[in-house]
PDB file of C-alpha atoms in Angstrom:
ATOM      1  CA  MET A1189       3.026 136.348 244.408  1.00 55.00           C
ATOM      2  CA  LYS A1190       4.197 137.613 247.805  1.00 69.00           C
ATOM      3  CA  GLU A1191       5.989 134.484 249.011  1.00 81.00           C
ATOM      4  CA  LEU A1192       7.775 131.680 247.203  1.00 89.00           C
ATOM      5  CA  PHE A1193       6.980 128.170 248.405  1.00 90.00           C
ATOM      6  CA  ILE A1194       9.875 125.896 247.544  1.00 94.00           C
ATOM      7  CA  ASN A1195       7.594 122.908 246.954  1.00 93.00           C
ATOM      8  CA  THR A1196       6.036 124.707 243.968  1.00 92.00           C
ATOM      9  CA  LEU A1197       9.317 124.495 242.011  1.00 94.00           C
ATOM     10  CA  GLN A1198       9.587 121.682 239.486  1.00 94.00           C
ATOM     11  CA  SER A1199      13.233 121.034 240.364  1.00 96.00           C
ATOM     12  CA  PHE A1200      12.306 120.568 244.035  1.00 96.00           C
ATOM     13  CA  ASN A1201       9.730 117.928 243.112  1.00 95.00           C
ATOM     14  CA  GLU A1202      12.359 115.957 241.195  1.00 96.00           C
ATOM     15  CA  LEU A1203      14.205 115.309 244.476  1.00 96.00           C
ATOM     16  CA  THR A1204      13.832 112.264 246.705  1.00 96.00           C
ATOM     17  CA  GLU A1205      11.662 112.640 249.798  1.00 96.00           C
ATOM     18  CA  ASP A1206      14.724 112.805 252.041  1.00 96.00           C
ATOM     19  CA  ASP A1207      16.347 115.510 249.925  1.00 96.00           C
ATOM     20  CA  GLN A1208      13.074 117.434 249.743  1.00 96.00           C
ATOM     21  CA  LYS A1209      12.876 117.428 253.522  1.00 96.00           C
ATOM     22  CA  LYS A1210      16.478 118.667 253.873  1.00 95.00           C
ATOM     23  CA  CYS A1211      15.986 121.413 251.295  1.00 96.00           C
ATOM     24  CA  LYS A1212      12.718 122.573 252.830  1.00 95.00           C
ATOM     25  CA  GLU A1213      14.305 122.776 256.283  1.00 95.00           C
ATOM     26  CA  LEU A1214      17.214 124.822 254.931  1.00 94.00           C
ATOM     27  CA  PHE A1215      14.939 127.128 252.954  1.00 94.00           C
ATOM     28  CA  GLU A1216      12.682 127.787 255.941  1.00 93.00           C
ATOM     29  CA  ARG A1217      15.502 128.725 258.301  1.00 92.00           C
ATOM     30  CA  PRO A1218      15.115 132.379 259.329  1.00 91.00           C
ATOM     31  CA  LEU A1219      17.519 134.835 257.759  1.00 91.00           C
ATOM     32  CA  HIS A1220      19.315 137.674 259.491  1.00 91.00           C
ATOM     33  CA  PRO A1221      17.061 140.782 259.310  1.00 92.00           C
ATOM     34  CA  LYS A1222      19.764 142.729 257.449  1.00 93.00           C
ATOM     35  CA  MET A1223      19.931 140.054 254.747  1.00 93.00           C
ATOM     36  CA  GLN A1224      16.157 139.983 254.447  1.00 91.00           C
ATOM     37  CA  GLU A1225      15.989 143.746 254.117  1.00 93.00           C
ATOM     38  CA  HIS A1226      18.805 144.141 251.590  1.00 94.00           C
ATOM     39  CA  LYS A1227      18.166 140.867 249.714  1.00 96.00           C
ATOM     40  CA  TYR A1228      21.606 139.287 249.900  1.00 96.00           C
ATOM     41  CA  MET A1229      23.256 136.259 251.483  1.00 96.00           C
ATOM     42  CA  LYS A1230      26.788 135.142 252.238  1.00 96.00           C
ATOM     43  CA  PHE A1231      27.397 131.398 252.313  1.00 96.00           C
ATOM     44  CA  THR A1232      30.800 131.292 254.015  1.00 95.00           C
ATOM     45  CA  GLN A1233      29.518 129.389 257.044  1.00 93.00           C
ATOM     46  CA  GLU A1234      27.519 126.961 254.894  1.00 93.00           C
ATOM     47  CA  ILE A1235      30.650 126.129 252.888  1.00 94.00           C
ATOM     48  CA  LEU A1236      32.580 125.553 256.113  1.00 92.00           C
ATOM     49  CA  ASP A1237      29.799 123.353 257.507  1.00 90.00           C
ATOM     50  CA  ASN A1238      29.675 121.242 254.338  1.00 88.00           C
ATOM     51  CA  HIS A1239      33.464 120.819 254.164  1.00 85.00           C
ATOM     52  CA  PRO A1240      34.464 120.539 257.834  1.00 78.00           C
ATOM     53  CA  ASN A1241      37.543 118.341 257.740  1.00 74.00           C
ATOM     54  CA  GLU A1242      39.134 118.569 254.324  1.00 70.00           C
ATOM     55  CA  SER A1243      42.552 116.949 254.442  1.00 70.00           C
ATOM     56  CA  GLN A1244      43.599 118.101 250.975  1.00 81.00           C
ATOM     57  CA  GLU A1245      43.852 121.633 249.667  1.00 87.00           C
ATOM     58  CA  LYS A1246      41.030 122.595 247.310  1.00 94.00           C
ATOM     59  CA  PRO A1247      42.321 125.100 244.718  1.00 96.00           C
ATOM     60  CA  TYR A1248      39.614 127.263 243.163  1.00 97.00           C
ATOM     61  CA  PHE A1249      39.050 130.331 241.060  1.00 98.00           C
ATOM     62  CA  LEU A1250      36.684 133.137 242.015  1.00 98.00           C
ATOM     63  CA  THR A1251      34.156 134.503 239.553  1.00 98.00           C
ATOM     64  CA  PHE A1252      31.108 136.725 239.578  1.00 97.00           C
ATOM     65  CA  GLN A1253      28.244 137.384 237.200  1.00 95.00           C
ATOM     66  CA  THR A1254      25.442 139.910 236.934  1.00 95.00           C
ATOM     67  CA  ILE A1255      22.267 138.392 235.491  1.00 96.00           C
ATOM     68  CA  THR A1256      19.360 140.504 234.280  1.00 94.00           C
ATOM     69  CA  LEU A1257      16.203 138.711 235.441  1.00 93.00           C
ATOM     70  CA  HIS A1258      13.616 141.476 235.084  1.00 91.00           C
ATOM     71  CA  ILE A1259      13.330 144.962 233.647  1.00 90.00           C
ATOM     72  CA  SER A1260      14.036 146.340 237.143  1.00 92.00           C
ATOM     73  CA  TYR A1261      16.195 143.701 238.837  1.00 94.00           C
ATOM     74  CA  SER A1262      19.536 141.945 238.407  1.00 96.00           C
ATOM     75  CA  ALA A1263      21.142 139.113 240.325  1.00 97.00           C
ATOM     76  CA  LEU A1264      24.750 139.375 241.469  1.00 98.00           C
ATOM     77  CA  ILE A1265      26.392 136.031 242.200  1.00 98.00           C
ATOM     78  CA  PHE A1266      29.944 135.324 243.375  1.00 98.00           C
ATOM     79  CA  SER A1267      31.105 131.716 243.065  1.00 98.00           C
ATOM     80  CA  LEU A1268      34.057 129.482 243.881  1.00 98.00           C
ATOM     81  CA  CYS A1269      34.821 126.926 241.160  1.00 98.00           C
ATOM     82  CA  GLY A1270      37.257 124.058 241.572  1.00 97.00           C
ATOM     83  CA  VAL A1271      40.394 124.140 239.423  1.00 98.00           C
ATOM     84  CA  PHE A1272      40.953 120.373 239.613  1.00 96.00           C
ATOM     85  CA  GLU A1273      37.553 119.368 241.056  1.00 96.00           C
ATOM     86  CA  SER A1274      34.124 120.024 239.599  1.00 96.00           C
ATOM     87  CA  PHE A1275      32.621 121.870 242.577  1.00 96.00           C
ATOM     88  CA  HIS A1276      30.701 125.130 242.093  1.00 98.00           C
ATOM     89  CA  LEU A1277      29.912 126.910 245.364  1.00 98.00           C
ATOM     90  CA  VAL A1278      28.045 130.204 245.646  1.00 98.00           C
ATOM     91  CA  ILE A1279      29.591 132.382 248.347  1.00 98.00           C
ATOM     92  CA  TYR A1280      27.470 135.511 247.815  1.00 98.00           C
ATOM     93  CA  VAL A1281      24.159 136.245 246.125  1.00 98.00           C
ATOM     94  CA  GLY A1282      22.245 139.498 246.005  1.00 97.00           C
ATOM     95  CA  VAL A1283      19.362 141.009 244.074  1.00 97.00           C
ATOM     96  CA  LEU A1284      19.925 144.559 242.854  1.00 95.00           C
ATOM     97  CA  GLU A1285      17.250 147.106 242.066  1.00 93.00           C
ATOM     98  CA  ASP A1286      19.063 148.491 239.038  1.00 88.00           C
ATOM     99  CA  GLU A1287      17.606 152.001 239.193  1.00 89.00           C
ATOM    100  CA  LYS A1288      18.940 152.467 242.733  1.00 90.00           C
ATOM    101  CA  VAL A1289      22.454 151.158 242.026  1.00 87.00           C
ATOM    102  CA  GLN A1290      23.872 154.014 239.972  1.00 82.00           C
ATOM    103  CA  GLU A1291      27.507 152.896 240.068  1.00 89.00           C
ATOM    104  CA  LYS A1292      27.150 149.147 239.725  1.00 92.00           C
ATOM    105  CA  GLU A1293      30.854 148.594 239.028  1.00 94.00           C
ATOM    106  CA  VAL A1294      31.852 150.376 242.252  1.00 94.00           C
ATOM    107  CA  PHE A1295      29.287 148.356 244.209  1.00 94.00           C
ATOM    108  CA  ILE A1296      30.625 145.076 242.772  1.00 96.00           C
ATOM    109  CA  SER A1297      34.228 146.132 243.435  1.00 95.00           C
ATOM    110  CA  ASP A1298      33.422 146.804 247.088  1.00 94.00           C
ATOM    111  CA  ILE A1299      31.826 143.379 247.522  1.00 95.00           C
ATOM    112  CA  LEU A1300      34.707 141.650 245.735  1.00 95.00           C
ATOM    113  CA  ASN A1301      37.230 143.411 247.938  1.00 92.00           C
ATOM    114  CA  ASN A1302      35.262 142.479 251.052  1.00 93.00           C
ATOM    115  CA  LEU A1303      35.025 138.815 250.064  1.00 96.00           C
ATOM    116  CA  ILE A1304      38.733 138.529 249.295  1.00 94.00           C
ATOM    117  CA  THR A1305      39.749 140.411 252.436  1.00 92.00           C
ATOM    118  CA  ASN A1306      37.277 139.072 255.005  1.00 95.00           C
ATOM    119  CA  GLU A1307      35.366 135.996 253.837  1.00 96.00           C
ATOM    120  CA  LEU A1308      37.645 133.840 251.695  1.00 96.00           C
ATOM    121  CA  PRO A1309      40.466 133.658 254.289  1.00 95.00           C
ATOM    122  CA  LYS A1310      38.002 131.862 256.605  1.00 95.00           C
ATOM    123  CA  LEU A1311      37.914 128.914 254.178  1.00 94.00           C
ATOM    124  CA  LYS A1312      41.151 127.341 255.380  1.00 91.00           C
ATOM    125  CA  SER A1313      40.877 124.237 253.182  1.00 92.00           C
ATOM    126  CA  PHE A1314      40.256 126.283 250.034  1.00 95.00           C
ATOM    127  CA  THR A1315      42.983 128.145 248.157  1.00 95.00           C
ATOM    128  CA  MET A1316      42.178 130.900 245.695  1.00 96.00           C
ATOM    129  CA  LYS A1317      44.375 130.720 242.598  1.00 96.00           C
ATOM    130  CA  PHE A1318      42.937 133.326 240.223  1.00 97.00           C
ATOM    131  CA  VAL A1319      39.859 135.276 239.136  1.00 97.00           C
ATOM    132  CA  LEU A1320      38.070 134.259 235.920  1.00 97.00           C
ATOM    133  CA  LEU A1321      35.497 136.613 234.407  1.00 96.00           C
ATOM    134  CA  HIS A1322      33.291 137.041 231.381  1.00 94.00           C
ATOM    135  CA  ASN A1323      34.712 139.642 229.014  1.00 91.00           C
ATOM    136  CA  ASN A1324      32.060 142.368 229.204  1.00 91.00           C
ATOM    137  CA  VAL A1325      31.909 146.095 229.922  1.00 92.00           C
ATOM    138  CA  ILE A1326      30.901 145.801 233.582  1.00 92.00           C
ATOM    139  CA  ASN A1327      33.644 143.302 234.394  1.00 93.00           C
ATOM    140  CA  ARG A1328      36.312 145.304 232.560  1.00 92.00           C
ATOM    141  CA  ASN A1329      35.291 148.403 234.526  1.00 94.00           C
ATOM    142  CA  VAL A1330      35.393 146.459 237.802  1.00 93.00           C
ATOM    143  CA  VAL A1331      38.928 145.258 237.043  1.00 92.00           C
ATOM    144  CA  LYS A1332      39.988 148.823 236.182  1.00 92.00           C
ATOM    145  CA  ILE A1333      38.603 150.113 239.495  1.00 93.00           C
ATOM    146  CA  LEU A1334      40.459 147.384 241.378  1.00 90.00           C
ATOM    147  CA  SER A1335      43.663 148.060 239.425  1.00 89.00           C
ATOM    148  CA  ASP A1336      43.576 151.733 240.394  1.00 88.00           C
ATOM    149  CA  MET A1337      43.240 150.976 244.109  1.00 83.00           C
ATOM    150  CA  GLU A1338      46.197 151.160 246.479  1.00 77.00           C
ATOM    151  CA  PRO A1339      46.993 148.459 247.375  1.00 79.00           C
ATOM    152  CA  SER A1340      45.406 146.562 244.504  1.00 78.00           C
ATOM    153  CA  ILE A1341      44.234 142.952 244.729  1.00 83.00           C
ATOM    154  CA  CYS A1342      45.077 142.731 241.021  1.00 80.00           C
ATOM    155  CA  SER A1343      48.723 142.517 242.050  1.00 83.00           C
ATOM    156  CA  GLN A1344      47.962 139.500 244.263  1.00 87.00           C
ATOM    157  CA  PHE A1345      45.969 137.358 241.826  1.00 90.00           C
ATOM    158  CA  LEU A1346      45.705 136.771 238.108  1.00 93.00           C
ATOM    159  CA  PHE A1347      42.569 138.257 236.560  1.00 95.00           C
ATOM    160  CA  ILE A1348      41.692 136.350 233.399  1.00 95.00           C
ATOM    161  CA  ALA A1349      38.982 136.831 230.761  1.00 91.00           C
ATOM    162  CA  ASP A1350      37.101 133.643 229.905  1.00 91.00           C
ATOM    163  CA  SER A1351      37.615 132.435 226.344  1.00 84.00           C
ATOM    164  CA  GLY A1352      33.906 131.786 225.836  1.00 79.00           C
ATOM    165  CA  TYR A1353      33.303 134.997 223.896  1.00 74.00           C
ATOM    166  CA  TRP A1354      35.582 133.873 221.027  1.00 76.00           C
ATOM    167  CA  ARG A1355      36.023 130.137 221.583  1.00 70.00           C
ATOM    168  CA  TYR A1356      33.280 129.196 219.132  1.00 68.00           C
ATOM    169  CA  MET A1357      34.200 131.585 216.347  1.00 73.00           C
ATOM    170  CA  HIS A1358      34.535 130.303 212.769  1.00 80.00           C
ATOM    171  CA  ASN A1359      38.282 130.241 213.199  1.00 84.00           C
ATOM    172  CA  PRO A1360      40.012 126.846 213.264  1.00 89.00           C
ATOM    173  CA  TYR A1361      43.095 128.306 214.982  1.00 89.00           C
ATOM    174  CA  ALA A1362      41.011 129.656 217.858  1.00 87.00           C
ATOM    175  CA  GLN A1363      39.128 126.363 218.183  1.00 88.00           C
ATOM    176  CA  ASN A1364      42.232 124.185 218.099  1.00 90.00           C
ATOM    177  CA  THR A1365      44.280 126.405 220.401  1.00 92.00           C
ATOM    178  CA  CYS A1366      41.589 126.555 223.049  1.00 91.00           C
ATOM    179  CA  PHE A1367      40.871 122.836 222.853  1.00 92.00           C
ATOM    180  CA  GLU A1368      44.510 121.793 223.167  1.00 94.00           C
ATOM    181  CA  ILE A1369      45.470 124.256 225.914  1.00 95.00           C
ATOM    182  CA  LEU A1370      42.440 123.326 228.023  1.00 95.00           C
ATOM    183  CA  ASN A1371      42.676 119.557 227.538  1.00 96.00           C
ATOM    184  CA  THR A1372      46.372 118.693 227.302  1.00 96.00           C
ATOM    185  CA  SER A1373      48.326 117.568 230.346  1.00 98.00           C
ATOM    186  CA  ILE A1374      50.774 120.431 230.889  1.00 98.00           C
ATOM    187  CA  SER A1375      54.065 120.015 232.738  1.00 97.00           C
ATOM    188  CA  ALA A1376      57.352 121.860 233.127  1.00 96.00           C
ATOM    189  CA  GLU A1377      58.738 119.670 230.344  1.00 96.00           C
ATOM    190  CA  ASN A1378      56.182 120.499 227.650  1.00 96.00           C
ATOM    191  CA  ILE A1379      54.734 123.907 228.569  1.00 97.00           C
ATOM    192  CA  GLU A1380      56.998 125.953 226.282  1.00 97.00           C
ATOM    193  CA  GLU A1381      56.460 123.648 223.314  1.00 95.00           C
ATOM    194  CA  ILE A1382      52.661 123.718 223.688  1.00 95.00           C
ATOM    195  CA  PHE A1383      52.314 127.480 224.044  1.00 96.00           C
ATOM    196  CA  ASN A1384      55.003 128.451 221.503  1.00 95.00           C
ATOM    197  CA  LYS A1385      53.228 126.391 218.840  1.00 92.00           C
ATOM    198  CA  TYR A1386      50.167 128.615 219.081  1.00 93.00           C
ATOM    199  CA  ARG A1387      52.000 131.868 219.802  1.00 94.00           C
ATOM    200  CA  LYS A1388      53.449 131.671 216.277  1.00 92.00           C
ATOM    201  CA  ILE A1389      49.985 131.222 214.778  1.00 91.00           C
ATOM    202  CA  ALA A1390      48.496 134.063 216.832  1.00 92.00           C
ATOM    203  CA  ASN A1391      51.351 136.360 215.830  1.00 92.00           C
ATOM    204  CA  THR A1392      51.216 135.434 212.131  1.00 92.00           C
ATOM    205  CA  LYS A1393      47.453 135.959 211.933  1.00 90.00           C
ATOM    206  CA  ASN A1394      47.512 138.975 214.302  1.00 91.00           C
ATOM    207  CA  LEU A1395      44.879 137.399 216.551  1.00 90.00           C
ATOM    208  CA  GLN A1396      45.118 139.649 219.599  1.00 91.00           C
ATOM    209  CA  TYR A1397      42.432 137.803 221.570  1.00 90.00           C
ATOM    210  CA  LEU A1398      44.358 134.564 221.036  1.00 92.00           C
ATOM    211  CA  GLU A1399      47.630 136.179 222.117  1.00 94.00           C
ATOM    212  CA  GLN A1400      45.932 137.389 225.315  1.00 93.00           C
ATOM    213  CA  PHE A1401      44.487 133.925 225.973  1.00 94.00           C
ATOM    214  CA  LEU A1402      47.917 132.328 225.546  1.00 96.00           C
ATOM    215  CA  THR A1403      49.561 134.889 227.837  1.00 96.00           C
ATOM    216  CA  ASP A1404      46.894 134.472 230.524  1.00 96.00           C
ATOM    217  CA  PHE A1405      46.833 130.686 230.476  1.00 97.00           C
ATOM    218  CA  TYR A1406      50.617 130.408 230.271  1.00 98.00           C
ATOM    219  CA  ASN A1407      50.906 132.538 233.421  1.00 97.00           C
ATOM    220  CA  LEU A1408      48.128 130.510 235.050  1.00 97.00           C
ATOM    221  CA  SER A1409      49.871 127.251 234.165  1.00 98.00           C
ATOM    222  CA  ARG A1410      53.070 128.501 235.784  1.00 97.00           C
ATOM    223  CA  VAL A1411      51.162 129.396 238.969  1.00 96.00           C
ATOM    224  CA  LEU A1412      49.493 125.977 239.156  1.00 97.00           C
ATOM    225  CA  LEU A1413      52.670 124.047 238.302  1.00 97.00           C
ATOM    226  CA  ALA A1414      54.319 125.522 241.392  1.00 94.00           C
ATOM    227  CA  ASP A1415      52.291 122.983 243.406  1.00 91.00           C
ATOM    228  CA  LYS A1416      51.795 120.103 240.960  1.00 94.00           C
ATOM    229  CA  VAL A1417      53.945 118.069 238.585  1.00 96.00           C
ATOM    230  CA  SER A1418      51.350 118.269 235.809  1.00 97.00           C
ATOM    231  CA  ILE A1419      48.014 120.001 235.328  1.00 97.00           C
ATOM    232  CA  THR A1420      44.981 120.007 233.053  1.00 97.00           C
ATOM    233  CA  LEU A1421      43.036 123.229 232.611  1.00 97.00           C
ATOM    234  CA  HIS A1422      39.738 121.816 231.319  1.00 96.00           C
ATOM    235  CA  LEU A1423      37.843 123.063 234.409  1.00 97.00           C
ATOM    236  CA  CYS A1424      39.227 126.594 234.060  1.00 96.00           C
ATOM    237  CA  THR A1425      36.172 127.848 232.174  1.00 95.00           C
ATOM    238  CA  LEU A1426      32.881 129.428 233.183  1.00 96.00           C
ATOM    239  CA  ASP A1427      30.758 126.523 231.949  1.00 95.00           C
ATOM    240  CA  ARG A1428      29.493 125.727 235.464  1.00 96.00           C
ATOM    241  CA  VAL A1429      28.278 129.233 236.234  1.00 97.00           C
ATOM    242  CA  ASP A1430      26.850 129.600 232.722  1.00 96.00           C
ATOM    243  CA  ASN A1431      24.884 126.401 233.260  1.00 96.00           C
ATOM    244  CA  PHE A1432      23.535 127.688 236.588  1.00 97.00           C
ATOM    245  CA  GLU A1433      22.495 130.925 234.883  1.00 97.00           C
ATOM    246  CA  ILE A1434      20.468 128.885 232.372  1.00 97.00           C
ATOM    247  CA  ILE A1435      18.822 127.038 235.274  1.00 97.00           C
ATOM    248  CA  ILE A1436      17.853 130.363 236.874  1.00 97.00           C
ATOM    249  CA  HIS A1437      16.396 131.750 233.637  1.00 96.00           C
ATOM    250  CA  ASN A1438      14.402 128.571 233.042  1.00 95.00           C
ATOM    251  CA  HIS A1439      12.893 128.778 236.523  1.00 95.00           C
ATOM    252  CA  MET A1440      12.005 132.448 235.994  1.00 92.00           C
ATOM    253  CA  LYS A1441       9.774 131.431 233.066  1.00 90.00           C
ATOM    254  CA  ALA A1442       7.348 129.825 235.519  1.00 88.00           C
ATOM    255  CA  PHE A1443       6.625 133.274 236.995  1.00 86.00           C
ATOM    256  CA  LYS A1444       5.844 135.135 233.769  1.00 80.00           C
ATOM    257  CA  GLU A1445       2.181 135.442 234.784  1.00 73.00           C
ATOM    258  CA  HIS A1446       3.049 136.749 238.258  1.00 78.00           C
ATOM    259  CA  ILE A1447       4.054 140.147 239.573  1.00 84.00           C
ATOM    260  CA  ILE A1448       7.834 139.966 239.884  1.00 90.00           C
ATOM    261  CA  THR A1449       9.345 141.547 242.983  1.00 92.00           C
ATOM    262  CA  ARG A1450      12.869 141.805 244.298  1.00 94.00           C
ATOM    263  CA  LYS A1451      11.840 139.586 247.210  1.00 94.00           C
ATOM    264  CA  LEU A1452      10.501 136.865 244.904  1.00 94.00           C
ATOM    265  CA  ILE A1453      13.719 136.770 242.862  1.00 96.00           C
ATOM    266  CA  PHE A1454      15.790 136.627 246.044  1.00 96.00           C
ATOM    267  CA  GLN A1455      13.739 133.729 247.400  1.00 96.00           C
ATOM    268  CA  LEU A1456      14.016 131.890 244.079  1.00 96.00           C
ATOM    269  CA  LEU A1457      17.801 132.272 243.970  1.00 97.00           C
ATOM    270  CA  ARG A1458      18.111 131.068 247.542  1.00 97.00           C
ATOM    271  CA  ALA A1459      15.881 128.066 246.772  1.00 97.00           C
ATOM    272  CA  LEU A1460      17.883 127.108 243.667  1.00 97.00           C
ATOM    273  CA  ILE A1461      21.208 127.357 245.486  1.00 97.00           C
ATOM    274  CA  ILE A1462      19.806 124.925 248.068  1.00 96.00           C
ATOM    275  CA  ILE A1463      18.138 122.553 245.583  1.00 96.00           C
ATOM    276  CA  TYR A1464      21.145 122.351 243.268  1.00 95.00           C
ATOM    277  CA  ASP A1465      23.578 122.186 246.200  1.00 88.00           C
ATOM    278  CA  ARG A1466      25.567 125.195 245.075  1.00 83.00           C
TER     279      ARG A1466
END
């Protein structure tokens, strides 16, 4: 398959006629030649166009994920996720030919630095609060590269590992701690009581991952409470991006009988971002 036609996607055909028309028009807009050649897109202008006159600040966290979609290709997606609102907005997507990207962590670090330095400041109504990442080898290496830079963006923002890798362990303390911290209304009056309760458990049981979670989310709570009387952290997870990853994988199944190319994956990602309004 040389070209992807958006109207062949099942998700597109679930839309109303009006939404199909809008999506088709967006998908068929010509891309900058550089983006076409290198199979990437930035969505800074699209985010600005869709949120032109926001009167209230929109706090968000930044995250990125690398998704293996083929033996030769991976997707790299950077997203903004609302801290107190449920929005999930893709600001950058690219398709990597893995064999040609020898130092993937360096490549990702460069893009992250560029987004934070040049793109995110353009979003005047949006305020970045922290970076939330899956706890995997690539992401840990990216954070190390950023930490070693001078100056380092790690000194400007909290970098936090998502609790998803241990949240569902057969450990009642981990389950209960995560559930309460993420779902309780936290304020200056109760923050110490809430976190100290679970610090004692983590220390007694020597649960280092739980101690790290409590340290990270205590520091995050302090940052967020600087602007609000009380907060709830239930949206401070990677559930939204994980769900979008599942959507991408499910759509890839429809192409198992086709020759998969970097161009096809790029067109599919672009189509899904449009269809799912990400």
